[in-house]
DNA sequence: ATTAAAATTTAGACAAATCTAAAAAAATAT
DNA sequence: ATATTTTTTTAGATTTGTCTAAATTTTAAT
């Protein structure tokens, strides 16, 4: 079956919100989609009759197995396109989200199959998030935030959970990107802020709020 | 300004029909878009208020300078994507039209700029049609159909004007594609049919109707 | 346990794009 | 030149996705 752009956006947003909370609320989804709660209720009834969500009035909702499969496929398309935009077209990693948001709705299955081959089966997108495979399997990547990391070990930045333009702007300022190698040199217990050292650049201090959003793995 | 997918499809279809007849009729456009004449009238009023067409009730219509510019830009996007699909993703040239039909509506200007660079500024799409440049300039390619060509000269197929799946199917059967080298070996004046010889393959005869749709240039 | 506040849903309206059926205009055929 | 056919437009309905405002349900507060 084929879904409209609007339906796909709802499915994708429910999926993303579910990563944080098992059940999604009308307000949070309206907020995520920059729409009104009433519109969310309308669309949810539709997705319910199409057997994509479990939905109980006033009780919140979540994707069922079917809806989940579709969501993961949209995520797959989105992340493959992001990889293409950065690694083939030379976009900066903080400029590709919007464009991938449009490209992900192009429906050809053959297109994505061939794109995957052309890109040589990438495992993660430019933000470090895993790209689901054809069967919807998502490689698990152990996620440790900078706030949790042991001091003085060299680590590689693997992903960033908050991808707002403001956050990405700031990361650029600190010279932090996916794959950046850095070292945590100090923890300040007073406010949870962290001193880090990115190779070649002087040490700098980032707030706990930021540190919590930067995930790394040991190299 | 930004246009809806539907608006863009109307603009593009008017553009294509204008290549054949200066003024387009409601019926022909409805037929091209597989919609109903009443819908065409509705949309035309809209395009008129948006200053994209010259339109007089019952009199037919055509794109104005503004509309033309937008149409050419859509054509540019379409043909760049077709080139990408064939030359990067390895699609067959007769399978890409539908997909490009979706990709062409992705609106980022930066995307198309970078795609053009990535593809190394291709001049023609996989069907041999010229790709308009950033300024909307379209390289003129002298078009001679197989029906007009002098016998016994070697020629290269440069484009095919009828791109219906049926036509493309048949061309594949005859081993004719863009860039194919062939020789016209005989003209039959009785019905206008033409005998051709594609290198390595036995001679074959194509009808005048087909010959008129295959354009070539001397090598 | 009521009451107040917040969240959610319903009811009814609207814009975009389409359709059918009927009316109007243009083209054609006698 | 008039009648017939074809083409085009209008009028009104429909679908999708959205909205506002009001009603309902749930949650939180006293």
Short mmCIF file of C-alpha atoms (C1' of nucleotides) in Angstrom, two decimals:
data_model
loop_
_atom_site.label_atom_id
_atom_site.label_comp_id
_atom_site.label_asym_id
_atom_site.label_seq_id
_atom_site.Cartn_x
_atom_site.Cartn_y
_atom_site.Cartn_z
CA UNK A 1 0.00 0.00 0.00
CA UNK A 2 0.99 3.61 -0.63
CA UNK A 3 0.76 6.49 1.79
CA UNK A 4 0.45 10.24 1.31
CA UNK A 5 3.27 12.59 2.24
CA UNK A 6 1.20 13.76 5.18
CA UNK A 7 0.52 10.25 6.41
CA UNK A 8 4.20 9.37 6.10
CA UNK A 9 5.18 12.42 8.12
CA UNK A 10 2.80 11.46 10.90
CA UNK A 11 4.08 7.88 10.93
CA UNK A 12 7.68 9.04 11.04
CA UNK A 13 7.05 11.53 13.83
CA UNK A 14 5.23 8.98 15.96
CA UNK A 15 8.15 6.64 15.44
CA UNK A 16 10.68 9.25 16.57
CA UNK A 17 8.67 10.26 19.63
CA UNK A 18 8.30 6.60 20.57
CA UNK A 19 12.07 6.31 20.85
CA UNK A 20 11.76 8.45 23.97
CA UNK A 21 8.37 7.51 25.39
CA UNK A 22 6.54 4.27 24.67
CA UNK A 23 3.25 6.10 24.18
CA UNK A 24 2.89 9.35 22.29
CA UNK A 25 0.47 12.14 23.20
CA UNK A 26 -1.63 14.29 20.92
CA UNK A 27 0.07 17.48 22.06
CA UNK A 28 3.62 16.23 21.65
CA UNK A 29 2.89 15.02 18.14
CA UNK A 30 1.17 18.30 17.24
CA UNK A 31 4.22 20.10 18.51
CA UNK A 32 6.63 17.86 16.59
CA UNK A 33 4.69 18.31 13.34
CA UNK A 34 4.02 22.00 13.89
CA UNK A 35 0.33 21.44 13.53
CA UNK A 36 -2.70 21.67 15.85
CA UNK A 37 -3.90 18.95 18.25
CA UNK A 38 -7.23 18.75 16.45
CA UNK A 39 -5.45 17.87 13.23
CA UNK A 40 -3.53 15.13 14.99
CA UNK A 41 -6.75 13.57 16.27
CA UNK A 42 -8.19 13.64 12.76
CA UNK A 43 -5.17 11.96 11.21
CA UNK A 44 -4.94 9.38 13.97
CA UNK A 45 -8.42 8.11 13.27
CA UNK A 46 -7.35 7.66 9.69
CA UNK A 47 -4.16 5.82 10.62
CA UNK A 48 -6.21 3.65 12.94
CA UNK A 49 -8.62 2.59 10.21
CA UNK A 50 -5.58 1.89 8.02
CA UNK A 51 -4.28 -0.43 10.76
CA UNK A 52 -1.07 1.43 11.45
CA UNK A 53 -1.54 2.59 15.04
CA UNK A 54 -3.08 1.41 18.26
CA UNK A 55 -5.17 4.27 19.46
CA UNK A 56 -7.50 4.74 22.38
CA UNK A 57 -9.34 7.99 22.78
CA UNK A 58 -7.71 10.30 25.33
CA UNK A 59 -5.16 7.56 26.10
CA UNK A 60 -2.36 8.21 23.63
CA UNK A 61 -1.25 5.93 20.83
CA UNK A 62 1.60 3.96 19.35
CA UNK A 63 2.52 2.34 16.08
CA UNK A 64 1.63 -1.32 15.70
CA UNK A 65 3.94 -3.82 13.97
CA UNK A 66 2.71 -2.74 10.56
CA UNK A 67 3.13 0.98 11.28
CA UNK A 68 6.56 0.35 12.69
CA UNK A 69 7.70 -1.39 9.57
CA UNK A 70 6.57 1.52 7.44
CA UNK A 71 8.20 4.05 9.75
CA UNK A 72 11.52 2.25 9.62
CA UNK A 73 11.35 2.21 5.85
CA UNK A 74 10.85 5.97 5.77
CA UNK A 75 13.77 6.42 8.15
CA UNK A 76 15.86 4.19 5.88
CA UNK A 77 15.05 6.36 2.87
CA UNK A 78 15.73 9.55 4.78
CA UNK A 79 19.14 8.44 6.03
CA UNK A 80 20.27 7.02 2.70
CA UNK A 81 19.45 10.33 1.04
CA UNK A 82 21.30 12.23 3.77
CA UNK A 83 24.34 10.06 3.17
CA UNK A 84 24.08 10.74 -0.56
CA UNK A 85 23.75 14.48 -0.08
CA UNK A 86 26.84 14.69 2.14
CA UNK A 87 29.11 12.07 0.61
CA UNK A 88 28.27 12.49 -3.06
CA UNK A 89 26.97 16.01 -3.46
CA UNK A 90 29.26 17.54 -0.86
CA UNK A 91 26.63 19.18 1.35
CA UNK A 92 27.56 20.00 4.93
CA UNK A 93 25.99 17.57 7.36
CA UNK A 94 23.87 20.25 9.00
CA UNK A 95 22.22 21.30 5.72
CA UNK A 96 20.77 18.04 4.50
CA UNK A 97 17.86 17.33 6.81
CA UNK A 98 15.29 19.49 5.05
CA UNK A 99 16.13 18.18 1.60
CA UNK A 100 16.11 14.55 2.75
CA UNK A 101 12.70 15.35 4.24
CA UNK A 102 11.44 15.81 0.69
CA UNK A 103 13.43 13.06 -0.98
CA UNK A 104 12.30 10.43 1.52
CA UNK A 105 8.77 10.55 0.10
CA UNK A 106 9.76 9.50 -3.41
CA UNK A 107 8.14 6.12 -3.51
CA UNK A 108 10.10 3.87 -5.86
CA UNK A 109 11.43 0.76 -4.12
CA UNK A 110 13.86 0.07 -6.95
CA UNK A 111 15.28 3.59 -6.52
CA UNK A 112 16.22 3.00 -2.89
CA UNK A 113 17.58 -0.44 -3.65
CA UNK A 114 19.90 0.98 -6.28
CA UNK A 115 20.81 4.04 -4.23
CA UNK A 116 21.90 1.72 -1.42
CA UNK A 117 24.13 -0.20 -3.84
CA UNK A 118 25.51 3.01 -5.34
CA UNK A 119 26.40 4.31 -1.87
CA UNK A 120 27.95 0.93 -1.04
CA UNK A 121 25.56 -0.02 1.76
CA UNK A 122 26.38 2.69 4.29
CA UNK A 123 25.79 1.77 7.94
CA UNK A 124 25.14 5.22 9.38
CA UNK A 125 23.95 8.59 8.13
CA UNK A 126 26.04 11.78 8.41
CA UNK A 127 24.70 12.41 11.93
CA UNK A 128 25.90 8.98 13.03
CA UNK A 129 22.44 7.42 13.17
CA UNK A 130 22.19 3.84 11.91
CA UNK A 131 20.56 3.20 8.53
CA UNK A 132 17.99 0.37 8.75
CA UNK A 133 18.63 -2.45 6.26
CA UNK A 134 16.11 -3.72 3.68
CA UNK A 135 14.49 -5.94 6.30
CA UNK A 136 14.15 -3.11 8.78
CA UNK A 137 16.94 -4.34 11.00
CA UNK A 138 18.75 -1.49 12.75
CA UNK A 139 22.31 -2.05 13.92
CA UNK A 140 22.61 -1.34 17.61
CA UNK A 141 25.31 1.14 18.48
CA UNK A 142 26.33 1.46 22.12
CA UNK A 143 25.56 5.06 22.98
CA UNK A 144 27.50 6.88 25.67
CA UNK A 145 26.99 10.59 26.08
CA UNK A 146 29.88 12.95 26.80
CA UNK A 147 28.28 13.54 30.19
CA UNK A 148 28.82 9.90 31.14
CA UNK A 149 32.24 9.29 29.64
CA UNK A 150 35.34 8.60 31.71
CA UNK A 151 37.85 11.40 31.73
CA UNK A 152 40.98 11.31 29.56
CA UNK A 153 40.04 8.57 27.18
CA UNK A 154 40.10 9.37 23.49
CA UNK A 155 36.65 8.93 21.96
CA UNK A 156 35.00 9.32 18.57
CA UNK A 157 31.77 11.26 18.19
CA UNK A 158 29.20 8.84 16.76
CA UNK A 159 25.94 10.75 16.87
CA UNK A 160 24.09 13.78 18.11
CA UNK A 161 20.59 13.37 19.45
CA UNK A 162 19.41 16.95 19.18
CA UNK A 163 19.63 17.94 15.55
CA UNK A 164 18.13 21.40 15.69
CA UNK A 165 19.86 23.99 13.52
CA UNK A 166 20.89 25.81 16.72
CA UNK A 167 22.63 22.72 18.07
CA UNK A 168 24.33 21.94 14.76
CA UNK A 169 25.46 25.56 14.51
CA UNK A 170 27.06 25.32 17.91
CA UNK A 171 28.77 22.01 17.20
CA UNK A 172 30.31 23.51 14.13
CA UNK A 173 31.63 26.35 16.28
CA UNK A 174 33.28 23.82 18.61
CA UNK A 175 34.65 21.88 15.59
CA UNK A 176 32.66 18.82 16.54
CA UNK A 177 31.18 16.56 13.85
CA UNK A 178 30.49 12.88 13.40
CA UNK A 179 33.81 11.06 13.52
CA UNK A 180 35.58 13.85 15.39
CA UNK A 181 38.13 12.51 17.82
CA UNK A 182 38.18 14.24 21.22
CA UNK A 183 39.14 13.78 24.85
CA UNK A 184 37.21 14.70 28.00
CA UNK A 185 39.77 16.46 30.18
CA UNK A 186 37.67 17.51 33.16
CA UNK A 187 34.25 17.15 34.75
CA UNK A 188 32.80 19.98 36.81
CA UNK A 189 30.47 18.40 39.33
CA UNK A 190 28.98 21.75 40.32
CA UNK A 191 26.99 22.23 37.12
CA UNK A 192 27.80 19.03 35.21
CA UNK A 193 29.74 20.91 32.54
CA UNK A 194 32.62 19.19 30.79
CA UNK A 195 35.97 20.34 29.49
CA UNK A 196 36.96 18.76 26.21
CA UNK A 197 39.91 18.88 23.87
CA UNK A 198 39.40 18.48 20.16
CA UNK A 199 42.69 17.75 18.41
CA UNK A 200 44.45 20.91 17.14
CA UNK A 201 42.01 23.23 18.87
CA UNK A 202 42.29 24.73 22.34
CA UNK A 203 40.30 23.14 25.17
CA UNK A 204 36.77 24.35 25.68
CA UNK A 205 33.94 23.83 28.10
CA UNK A 206 30.50 22.66 27.13
CA UNK A 207 27.41 22.64 29.30
CA UNK A 208 25.88 19.46 30.69
CA UNK A 209 22.88 20.03 28.45
CA UNK A 210 25.06 19.90 25.37
CA UNK A 211 27.23 17.06 26.67
CA UNK A 212 24.15 14.89 27.13
CA UNK A 213 23.32 15.22 23.45
CA UNK A 214 26.70 14.21 22.09
CA UNK A 215 27.22 10.46 21.86
CA UNK A 216 30.59 8.83 21.43
CA UNK A 217 32.27 5.46 21.31
CA UNK A 218 35.79 4.38 22.16
CA UNK A 219 38.07 3.99 19.20
CA UNK B 1 7.69 31.72 -5.47
CA UNK B 2 6.90 28.07 -4.87
CA UNK B 3 4.40 25.94 -6.73
CA UNK B 4 2.48 22.82 -5.79
CA UNK B 5 3.21 19.49 -7.43
CA UNK B 6 -0.07 19.79 -9.28
CA UNK B 7 0.70 23.29 -10.55
CA UNK B 8 4.15 22.18 -11.67
CA UNK B 9 2.68 19.26 -13.60
CA UNK B 10 0.27 21.55 -15.41
CA UNK B 11 3.04 24.00 -16.27
CA UNK B 12 5.27 21.24 -17.55
CA UNK B 13 2.53 19.67 -19.68
CA UNK B 14 1.59 22.99 -21.24
CA UNK B 15 5.25 23.50 -22.05
CA UNK B 16 5.54 20.13 -23.76
CA UNK B 17 2.35 20.54 -25.76
CA UNK B 18 3.53 23.97 -26.89
CA UNK B 19 6.55 22.37 -28.54
CA UNK B 20 4.10 20.98 -31.08
CA UNK B 21 1.37 23.62 -31.26
CA UNK B 22 1.78 27.26 -30.26
CA UNK B 23 -1.53 27.29 -28.42
CA UNK B 24 -2.75 24.46 -26.23
CA UNK B 25 -6.39 23.36 -25.92
CA UNK B 26 -8.27 22.32 -22.82
CA UNK B 27 -8.93 18.85 -24.18
CA UNK B 28 -5.36 18.12 -25.21
CA UNK B 29 -4.07 19.17 -21.81
CA UNK B 30 -6.71 17.12 -20.02
CA UNK B 31 -5.66 14.16 -22.13
CA UNK B 32 -1.95 14.72 -21.44
CA UNK B 33 -2.52 14.95 -17.69
CA UNK B 34 -5.08 12.16 -17.61
CA UNK B 35 -7.58 14.44 -15.97
CA UNK B 36 -10.94 15.96 -16.99
CA UNK B 37 -11.41 19.13 -19.05
CA UNK B 38 -13.28 20.76 -16.17
CA UNK B 39 -10.26 20.32 -13.93
CA UNK B 40 -8.05 21.93 -16.55
CA UNK B 41 -10.27 24.99 -16.71
CA UNK B 42 -10.17 25.29 -12.92
CA UNK B 43 -6.39 25.09 -12.77
CA UNK B 44 -5.95 27.49 -15.66
CA UNK B 45 -7.81 30.22 -13.87
CA UNK B 46 -5.43 29.71 -10.99
CA UNK B 47 -2.35 29.82 -13.20
CA UNK B 48 -3.72 32.93 -14.81
CA UNK B 49 -4.12 34.78 -11.52
CA UNK B 50 -0.58 33.67 -10.67
CA UNK B 51 0.60 35.28 -13.91
CA UNK B 52 1.97 32.16 -15.54
CA UNK B 53 -0.28 31.78 -18.59
CA UNK B 54 -2.08 33.88 -21.11
CA UNK B 55 -5.59 32.59 -21.17
CA UNK B 56 -8.74 33.66 -22.94
CA UNK B 57 -11.93 31.78 -22.33
CA UNK B 58 -12.69 29.27 -25.08
CA UNK B 59 -9.61 30.48 -26.98
CA UNK B 60 -6.83 28.23 -25.70
CA UNK B 61 -3.82 29.34 -23.73
CA UNK B 62 -0.04 29.46 -23.57
CA UNK B 63 2.70 30.06 -21.04
CA UNK B 64 3.94 33.63 -20.72
CA UNK B 65 7.64 34.46 -20.20
CA UNK B 66 7.36 33.80 -16.50
CA UNK B 67 5.58 30.47 -16.95
CA UNK B 68 8.10 29.45 -19.55
CA UNK B 69 10.99 30.07 -17.23
CA UNK B 70 9.42 27.90 -14.57
CA UNK B 71 8.61 25.14 -17.05
CA UNK B 72 12.19 25.03 -18.30
CA UNK B 73 13.44 24.78 -14.75
CA UNK B 74 11.21 21.78 -14.12
CA UNK B 75 12.45 20.20 -17.34
CA UNK B 76 16.01 20.83 -16.19
CA UNK B 77 15.39 19.08 -12.90
CA UNK B 78 13.65 16.19 -14.61
CA UNK B 79 16.43 15.57 -17.11
CA UNK B 80 19.25 15.90 -14.57
CA UNK B 81 17.55 13.29 -12.41
CA UNK B 82 17.08 11.01 -15.42
CA UNK B 83 20.77 11.31 -16.17
CA UNK B 84 21.57 10.47 -12.57
CA UNK B 85 19.29 7.45 -12.53
CA UNK B 86 20.80 5.97 -15.67
CA UNK B 87 24.46 6.93 -15.33
CA UNK B 88 24.91 6.63 -11.59
CA UNK B 89 22.29 4.19 -10.39
CA UNK B 90 22.38 1.99 -13.49
CA UNK B 91 18.69 2.12 -14.42
CA UNK B 92 17.72 1.31 -18.00
CA UNK B 93 16.83 4.45 -19.93
CA UNK B 94 13.23 3.35 -20.43
CA UNK B 95 12.59 2.91 -16.68
CA UNK B 96 13.51 6.33 -15.33
CA UNK B 97 10.73 8.62 -16.49
CA UNK B 98 8.26 7.86 -13.71
CA UNK B 99 10.82 8.22 -10.94
CA UNK B 100 12.18 11.47 -12.36
CA UNK B 101 8.57 12.63 -12.43
CA UNK B 102 8.63 12.50 -8.63
CA UNK B 103 12.17 13.71 -8.06
CA UNK B 104 11.68 16.79 -10.24
CA UNK B 105 9.34 18.28 -7.65
CA UNK B 106 11.92 18.35 -4.85
CA UNK B 107 12.35 22.05 -4.51
CA UNK B 108 15.89 22.80 -3.28
CA UNK B 109 17.84 24.99 -5.69
CA UNK B 110 21.13 24.09 -4.00
CA UNK B 111 20.34 20.41 -4.57
CA UNK B 112 20.06 20.81 -8.32
CA UNK B 113 23.13 23.02 -8.47
CA UNK B 114 25.20 20.38 -6.72
CA UNK B 115 23.65 17.51 -8.65
CA UNK B 116 24.65 19.25 -11.88
CA UNK B 117 28.24 19.55 -10.65
CA UNK B 118 28.28 15.93 -9.43
CA UNK B 119 27.09 14.73 -12.83
CA UNK B 120 29.69 16.93 -14.50
CA UNK B 121 27.28 19.25 -16.32
CA UNK B 122 25.65 16.77 -18.70
CA UNK B 123 24.32 18.22 -21.95
CA UNK B 124 21.58 15.71 -22.71
CA UNK B 125 19.42 13.27 -20.79
CA UNK B 126 19.40 9.52 -21.49
CA UNK B 127 16.77 10.01 -24.21
CA UNK B 128 19.02 12.49 -26.00
CA UNK B 129 17.00 15.54 -25.03
CA UNK B 130 19.02 18.64 -24.12
CA UNK B 131 19.26 19.64 -20.46
CA UNK B 132 18.56 23.37 -20.01
CA UNK B 133 21.34 25.23 -18.19
CA UNK B 134 20.91 27.32 -15.02
CA UNK B 135 19.79 30.31 -17.08
CA UNK B 136 17.22 28.29 -18.97
CA UNK B 137 19.23 28.20 -22.16
CA UNK B 138 18.62 25.03 -24.15
CA UNK B 139 21.33 23.88 -26.57
CA UNK B 140 19.90 23.51 -30.02
CA UNK B 141 20.55 20.13 -31.55
CA UNK B 142 19.92 19.77 -35.27
CA UNK B 143 17.24 17.13 -35.47
CA UNK B 144 16.96 14.88 -38.50
CA UNK B 145 14.56 11.99 -38.35
CA UNK B 146 15.39 8.60 -39.84
CA UNK B 147 12.64 9.26 -42.35
CA UNK B 148 14.57 12.23 -43.76
CA UNK B 149 18.10 10.86 -43.65
CA UNK B 150 20.17 10.14 -46.75
CA UNK B 151 20.71 6.47 -47.43
CA UNK B 152 24.00 4.76 -46.55
CA UNK B 153 25.50 7.32 -44.26
CA UNK B 154 26.40 6.21 -40.76
CA UNK B 155 24.45 8.16 -38.14
CA UNK B 156 24.15 8.28 -34.36
CA UNK B 157 20.76 8.19 -32.67
CA UNK B 158 20.44 11.39 -30.64
CA UNK B 159 16.88 11.39 -29.41
CA UNK B 160 13.45 9.84 -29.62
CA UNK B 161 10.44 12.10 -29.64
CA UNK B 162 7.79 9.59 -28.63
CA UNK B 163 8.75 8.23 -25.25
CA UNK B 164 5.78 6.02 -24.54
CA UNK B 165 6.62 2.69 -22.89
CA UNK B 166 5.38 0.97 -26.08
CA UNK B 167 7.82 2.92 -28.23
CA UNK B 168 10.73 2.36 -25.85
CA UNK B 169 9.88 -1.34 -25.71
CA UNK B 170 10.07 -1.57 -29.47
CA UNK B 171 13.34 0.36 -29.71
CA UNK B 172 14.89 -2.04 -27.26
CA UNK B 173 13.74 -4.88 -29.48
CA UNK B 174 15.50 -3.31 -32.47
CA UNK B 175 18.61 -2.67 -30.32
CA UNK B 176 18.25 1.07 -30.77
CA UNK B 177 19.19 3.45 -27.97
CA UNK B 178 20.64 6.92 -27.63
CA UNK B 179 24.12 6.83 -29.10
CA UNK B 180 23.45 3.75 -31.20
CA UNK B 181 25.29 3.88 -34.52
CA UNK B 182 23.26 2.74 -37.52
CA UNK B 183 22.97 3.06 -41.26
CA UNK B 184 19.87 3.57 -43.41
CA UNK B 185 20.21 1.00 -46.20
CA UNK B 186 16.96 1.48 -48.12
CA UNK B 187 13.91 3.68 -48.41
CA UNK B 188 10.61 2.21 -49.52
CA UNK B 189 8.68 4.99 -51.17
CA UNK B 190 5.47 2.97 -51.27
CA UNK B 191 4.79 3.24 -47.51
CA UNK B 192 7.74 5.35 -46.34
CA UNK B 193 9.25 2.46 -44.38
CA UNK B 194 13.00 2.33 -43.95
CA UNK B 195 15.52 -0.50 -43.84
CA UNK B 196 18.25 0.03 -41.29
CA UNK B 197 21.35 -1.82 -40.17
CA UNK B 198 22.46 -1.63 -36.57
CA UNK B 199 26.05 -2.83 -36.22
CA UNK B 200 26.29 -6.55 -35.38
CA UNK B 201 22.59 -7.13 -35.87
CA UNK B 202 20.82 -8.21 -39.09
CA UNK B 203 19.06 -5.53 -41.13
CA UNK B 204 15.50 -4.76 -40.22
CA UNK B 205 12.64 -2.63 -41.50
CA UNK B 206 10.87 0.01 -39.48
CA UNK B 207 7.66 1.79 -40.40
CA UNK B 208 7.58 5.44 -41.42
CA UNK B 209 5.71 6.24 -38.21
CA UNK B 210 8.59 4.91 -36.13
CA UNK B 211 11.28 6.40 -38.39
CA UNK B 212 9.78 9.85 -37.92
CA UNK B 213 10.24 9.58 -34.17
CA UNK B 214 13.90 8.61 -34.20
CA UNK B 215 16.27 11.54 -34.52
CA UNK B 216 19.90 11.22 -35.47
CA UNK B 217 22.95 13.26 -36.30
CA UNK B 218 25.96 12.52 -38.46
CA UNK B 219 29.04 11.39 -36.58
"C1'" DA C 1 -13.50 14.93 46.95
"C1'" DT C 2 -14.42 18.85 44.54
"C1'" DT C 3 -12.59 22.20 41.72
"C1'" DA C 4 -9.42 24.20 38.52
"C1'" DA C 5 -6.35 23.48 34.78
"C1'" DA C 6 -4.63 21.01 30.97
"C1'" DA C 7 -5.18 17.84 27.29
"C1'" DT C 8 -8.02 15.82 23.90
"C1'" DT C 9 -11.84 15.32 20.95
"C1'" DT C 10 -15.92 16.90 18.32
"C1'" DA C 11 -18.39 19.93 15.31
"C1'" DG C 12 -18.33 22.73 11.71
"C1'" DA C 13 -15.69 25.53 8.34
"C1'" DC C 14 -12.16 26.13 4.74
"C1'" DA C 15 -8.69 25.64 0.84
"C1'" DA C 16 -6.78 22.77 -2.82
"C1'" DA C 17 -7.62 19.75 -6.37
"C1'" DT C 18 -10.53 16.96 -8.35
"C1'" DC C 19 -15.08 15.16 -10.34
"C1'" DT C 20 -20.05 14.82 -12.75
"C1'" DA C 21 -23.73 16.85 -15.04
"C1'" DA C 22 -25.60 20.72 -17.22
"C1'" DA C 23 -25.05 25.07 -19.75
"C1'" DA C 24 -22.70 27.93 -23.03
"C1'" DA C 25 -19.75 28.84 -26.88
"C1'" DA C 26 -17.31 27.49 -31.05
"C1'" DA C 27 -16.62 24.56 -34.93
"C1'" DT C 28 -18.72 21.70 -38.53
"C1'" DA C 29 -21.85 19.96 -41.68
"C1'" DT C 30 -25.77 20.14 -44.40
"C1'" DA D 1 -27.69 30.16 -42.49
"C1'" DT D 2 -29.25 27.05 -39.50
"C1'" DA D 3 -28.75 22.74 -37.12
"C1'" DT D 4 -25.74 19.42 -35.12
"C1'" DT D 5 -21.67 18.09 -32.96
"C1'" DT D 6 -17.69 19.08 -30.34
"C1'" DT D 7 -15.29 21.75 -27.08
"C1'" DT D 8 -15.12 24.44 -23.12
"C1'" DT D 9 -16.91 26.41 -19.06
"C1'" DT D 10 -19.93 26.75 -14.96
"C1'" DA D 11 -22.27 25.02 -10.95
"C1'" DG D 12 -22.22 22.19 -7.36
"C1'" DA D 13 -20.36 18.01 -4.95
"C1'" DT D 14 -16.34 15.28 -3.03
"C1'" DT D 15 -11.85 14.11 -0.82
"C1'" DT D 16 -7.81 15.25 1.83
"C1'" DG D 17 -5.78 17.75 5.20
"C1'" DT D 18 -6.10 21.51 7.83
"C1'" DC D 19 -8.12 25.00 11.14
"C1'" DT D 20 -10.98 27.46 15.18
"C1'" DA D 21 -14.03 27.28 18.81
"C1'" DA D 22 -16.66 24.67 21.85
"C1'" DA D 23 -17.37 20.45 24.44
"C1'" DT D 24 -15.55 16.57 26.83
"C1'" DT D 25 -12.30 13.90 29.41
"C1'" DT D 26 -8.28 13.48 32.21
"C1'" DT D 27 -4.96 15.24 35.42
"C1'" DA D 28 -3.48 18.16 39.13
"C1'" DA D 29 -4.37 21.05 43.10
"C1'" DT D 30 -6.43 22.43 47.10
#
